[in-house]
Phi, psi and omega in degrees: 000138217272192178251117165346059203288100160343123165287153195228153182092163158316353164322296147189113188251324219248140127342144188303161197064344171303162165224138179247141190244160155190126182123172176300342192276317184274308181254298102059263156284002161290308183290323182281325170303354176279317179285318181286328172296324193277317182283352174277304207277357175262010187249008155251025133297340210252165195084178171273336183238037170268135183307156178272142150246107150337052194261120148280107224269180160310330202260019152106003193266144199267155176239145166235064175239208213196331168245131215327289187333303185280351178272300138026233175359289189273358166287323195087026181289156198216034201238124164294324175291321142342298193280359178275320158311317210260019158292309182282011202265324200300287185349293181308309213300308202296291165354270174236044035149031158196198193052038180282301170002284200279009162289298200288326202272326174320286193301326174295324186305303192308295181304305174328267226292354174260337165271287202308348194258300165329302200274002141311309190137347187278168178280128166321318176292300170313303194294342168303294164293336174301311169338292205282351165263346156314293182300318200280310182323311172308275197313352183255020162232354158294314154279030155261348165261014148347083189276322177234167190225134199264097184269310182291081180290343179297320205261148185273317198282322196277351153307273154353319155286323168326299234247345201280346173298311160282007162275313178306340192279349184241324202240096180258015135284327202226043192274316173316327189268305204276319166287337161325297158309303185286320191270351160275324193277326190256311175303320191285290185273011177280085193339156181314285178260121197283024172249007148295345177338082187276111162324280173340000193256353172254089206251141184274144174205115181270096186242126188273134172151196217343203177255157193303026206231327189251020168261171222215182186214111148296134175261092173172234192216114168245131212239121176250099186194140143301175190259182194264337180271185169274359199245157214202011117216158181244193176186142179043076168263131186256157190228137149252154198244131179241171174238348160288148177272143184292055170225208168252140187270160162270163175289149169300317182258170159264160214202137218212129192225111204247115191251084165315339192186168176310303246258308176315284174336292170301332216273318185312298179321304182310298198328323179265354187276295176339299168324301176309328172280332221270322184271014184235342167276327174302333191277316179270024170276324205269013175090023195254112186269332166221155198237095173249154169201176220260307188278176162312129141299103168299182193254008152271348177262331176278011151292293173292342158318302175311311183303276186282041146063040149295158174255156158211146206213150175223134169231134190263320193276132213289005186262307171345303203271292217302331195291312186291337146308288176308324187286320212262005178071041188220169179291081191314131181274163177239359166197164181307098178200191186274052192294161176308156184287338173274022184247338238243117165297160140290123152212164165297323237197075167233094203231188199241153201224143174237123175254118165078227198241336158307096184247159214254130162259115154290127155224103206252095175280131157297054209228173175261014187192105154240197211267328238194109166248173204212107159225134204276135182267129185254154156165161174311316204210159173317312194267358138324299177248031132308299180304324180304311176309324178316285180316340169261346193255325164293341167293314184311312174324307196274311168265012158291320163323271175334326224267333163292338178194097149265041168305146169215127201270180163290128187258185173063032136105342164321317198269343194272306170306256206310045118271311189325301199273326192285312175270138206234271226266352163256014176289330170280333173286313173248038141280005174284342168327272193314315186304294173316331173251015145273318169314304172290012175269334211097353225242139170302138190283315197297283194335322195283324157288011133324283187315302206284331185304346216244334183279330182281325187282304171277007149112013189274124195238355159229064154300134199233179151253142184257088186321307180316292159340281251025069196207177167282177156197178180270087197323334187275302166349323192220051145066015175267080195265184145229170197247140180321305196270349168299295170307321179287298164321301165340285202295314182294127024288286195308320155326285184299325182281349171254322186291245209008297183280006195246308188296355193273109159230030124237150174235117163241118166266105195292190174277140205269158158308154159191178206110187191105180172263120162330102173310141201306151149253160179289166166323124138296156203249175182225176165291334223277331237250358165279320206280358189250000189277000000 
């Protein structure tokens, strides 16, 4: 019989299959070459003229962007040292809702330039605490380079400018238009004290067909569903909102109706139709011109509905009904009944509309300022204007931001460089900002951080790159801001997630689990199966 040879080592402690790293050579430089590979690939991505990536997810679903957060996302990546970066990307995203890019292309800067520093002689440790003594240096001369400050939140043209920076890094064709739309949709629904701002108050509604040039802003709720009845619009409407289907309920027990004769029957029948009337008429006394409700219209309550010229409209999600509260301002019922008038909503405006091949119920207040705006997205293809929504959601994103801190720095790579000429010891991580949106121009990197090292040097401090040009120009001059609490969170993430990973010198891996049931695939799909959901 042969003999056991003991393990030796983490061997044994750990179950058969663990793997263990250690030292500067195994974990150390393992982890940074995982990050600086995950930041090449995401770093022609970055800018206004960054290439799109073509990611297909598990479930087989397609993305066509540029932006990190979602490719990120849907890769899944599993490199530990990886997810500690793409955690601070999360971090960004939740925060302030733009600059994940540069969190990721930073913190890869960082390390790169901490492995030449390591394989020099130095310690993990030192370059780590240096980082983090860097980082505080940045953030204490980042606000002396302020240029503006966005006090008027109110006014749409200078709102408009604010936002167009963080739209060109995703739509760099369609930034006029889109900031048109977010800055009208966000000044219209922005509140007496704008640092109450609510996202959520901006709602999206996506229909394929013409091009993004042709899309618009509701001040109100757009639903893609038809109504249910015959009558298809109202005007200076009070609306009740039910949360119950509009039909007849059933009883908890059963109940047994014993019909001696014809006479009985018809009499049974009336009784209920009477009823049915009796309560669509209490509805339509009270001045009630539309009907929502969360369930089916039975086909006896959309008859006297028809009868007394009600509109009726169904929604099944219950984030729907509330939003839509809010905007007409009335009160959800929990059953069928006559509410009081001061229960009751308002709207200007409620018709069923066909956008594209699609229809739509508009509930349109005529106003310059309401609770709840709608903007509607046109485009060719899905995945088109999916990318326009990303790019609407980071402008909305973006001025919420303002609304909380509007300092605003110098764009085009400017604010990166004069940290750069300041910090000495962080000068190759944040050129690389800049180097990466020349690159992605087409434009020479060296000449071009020449140019701008030189301009900086002479005290112009919001020299930018000018994409258009391929020349320096003055980012402010032509309105290229970025945002302060964007750019600040940014460097402290991309710091903290590179000292994190500097400090790691073992990686222990248990054995992964397996086993279980196989995950499903998807459903074949068919064209008819949207359209039939």
């Amino acid at each position: 019989m042969a003999m056991k040879i003991p393990k030796s080592g983490y061997g044994r402690f750990m179950k058969e299959g663990a793997q263990h790293f250690k030292g500067t050579d195994e974990a150390v430089q393992r982890n940074i070459e995982a990050c600086t590979e995950l930041a090449s690939q995401i770093r022609s991505a970055y800018g206004p003229n960054g290439m799109n990536k073509m990611v297909i997810n598990h479930i087989e679903k397609l993305f066509v962007t540029n932006d990190a957060a979602t490719i990120l996302k849907e890769l899944e990546i599993q490199h530990p040292a990886a997810r500690i970066i793409i955690m601070a990307t999360e971090m960004q995203e939740k925060q302030i809702g733009d600059n994940t890019n540069t969190v990721v292309i930073l913190a890869a800067a960082l390390l790169e330039h901490a492995s030449n520093l390591i394989n020099m002689g130095m310690t993990p440790q030192e370059v780590a605490a240096g980082y983090e003594q860097a980082a505080e240096k940045a953030l204490e001369i980042l606000p002396t380079l302020v240029v503006k400050d966005a006090s008027d939140l109110k006014n749409m043209d200078e709102v408009r400018q604010y936002l167009r920076s963080a739209i060109t890094s995703k739509q760099y064709d369609n930034e006029d238009i889109i900031a048109d739309l977010v800055a009208k949709a966000c000044v219209t629904t922005c509140p007496a004290n704008s640092y109450n701002f609510n996202v959520d108050n901006i709602r999206i509604c996506k229909i394929i067909g013409s091009g993004v040039n042709t899309s618009r802003v509701m001040n109100g709720m757009v639903f893609k569903r038809g109504a249910e009845g015959e009558i298809r619009s109202a005007s200076d409407a009070r609306i009740a909102v039910f949360t119950c289907p509009f039909d007849l309920t059933q009883t908890e027990t059963k109940g047994t109706v014993l019909i001696e004769n014809a006479d009985e029957l018809v009499n049974f029948s009336k009784g209920e139709e009477s009823e049915v009337e009796e309560q669509v008429k209490a509805i339509a006394d009270n001045g009630v011109k539309v009907v929502v409700a969360a369930g089916k219209f039975g086909d006896l309550y959309l008859h006297f509905l028809n009868k007394y010229k009600i509109m009726a409209v169904r929604l099944t999600s219950k984030f729907d009904l509330r939003r839509l509260c809010r905007t007409v301002g009335a009160q959800p019922q929990a059953r069928i009944c006559a509410p009081a008038v001061n229960l009751l909503g308002h709207c200007d405006s409620v018709a069923v509309q066909e956008i594209g091949d699609e229809n739509v119920v508009v509930f349109d207040k005529n106003s310059e300022t309401g609770k709840v705006a709608t903007i509607i997205i046109r485009g060719s293809s899905q995945s088109r204007i999916d990318d326009v929504e990303r790019a609407v959601d980071d402008a909305v994103n973006t001025y919420k931001a303002l609304c909380k801190d509007g300092k605003l720095l110098a764009g085009a790579g400017a604010v990166e460089i004069e940290l750069a000429k300041e910090i000495e010891s962080l000068l190759t991580p944040f050129e690389t900002l800049p180097k990466a949106i020349a690159e992605n121009a087409g434009m020479p990197t060296t000449e071009t951080l020449t140019k701008l090292y030189a301009e900086h040097v002479a005290g112009h401090k919001n020299a930018g790159i000018d994409i258009w040009k391929r020349e320096v120009m003055d980012a402010v001059a032509h309105n290229i801001f970025d945002l302060y609490a964007g750019k600040r969170l940014a460097i402290k993430l991309a710091t903290d997630a590179a000292a994190t990973i500097l400090k790691v010198d073992q990686i222990i891996m248990a054995k992964q689990a397996t086993g279980g049931p196989k995950p499903r695939g998807p459903k074949q799909q068919d064209e008819d199966d949207e359209g039939m959901a």
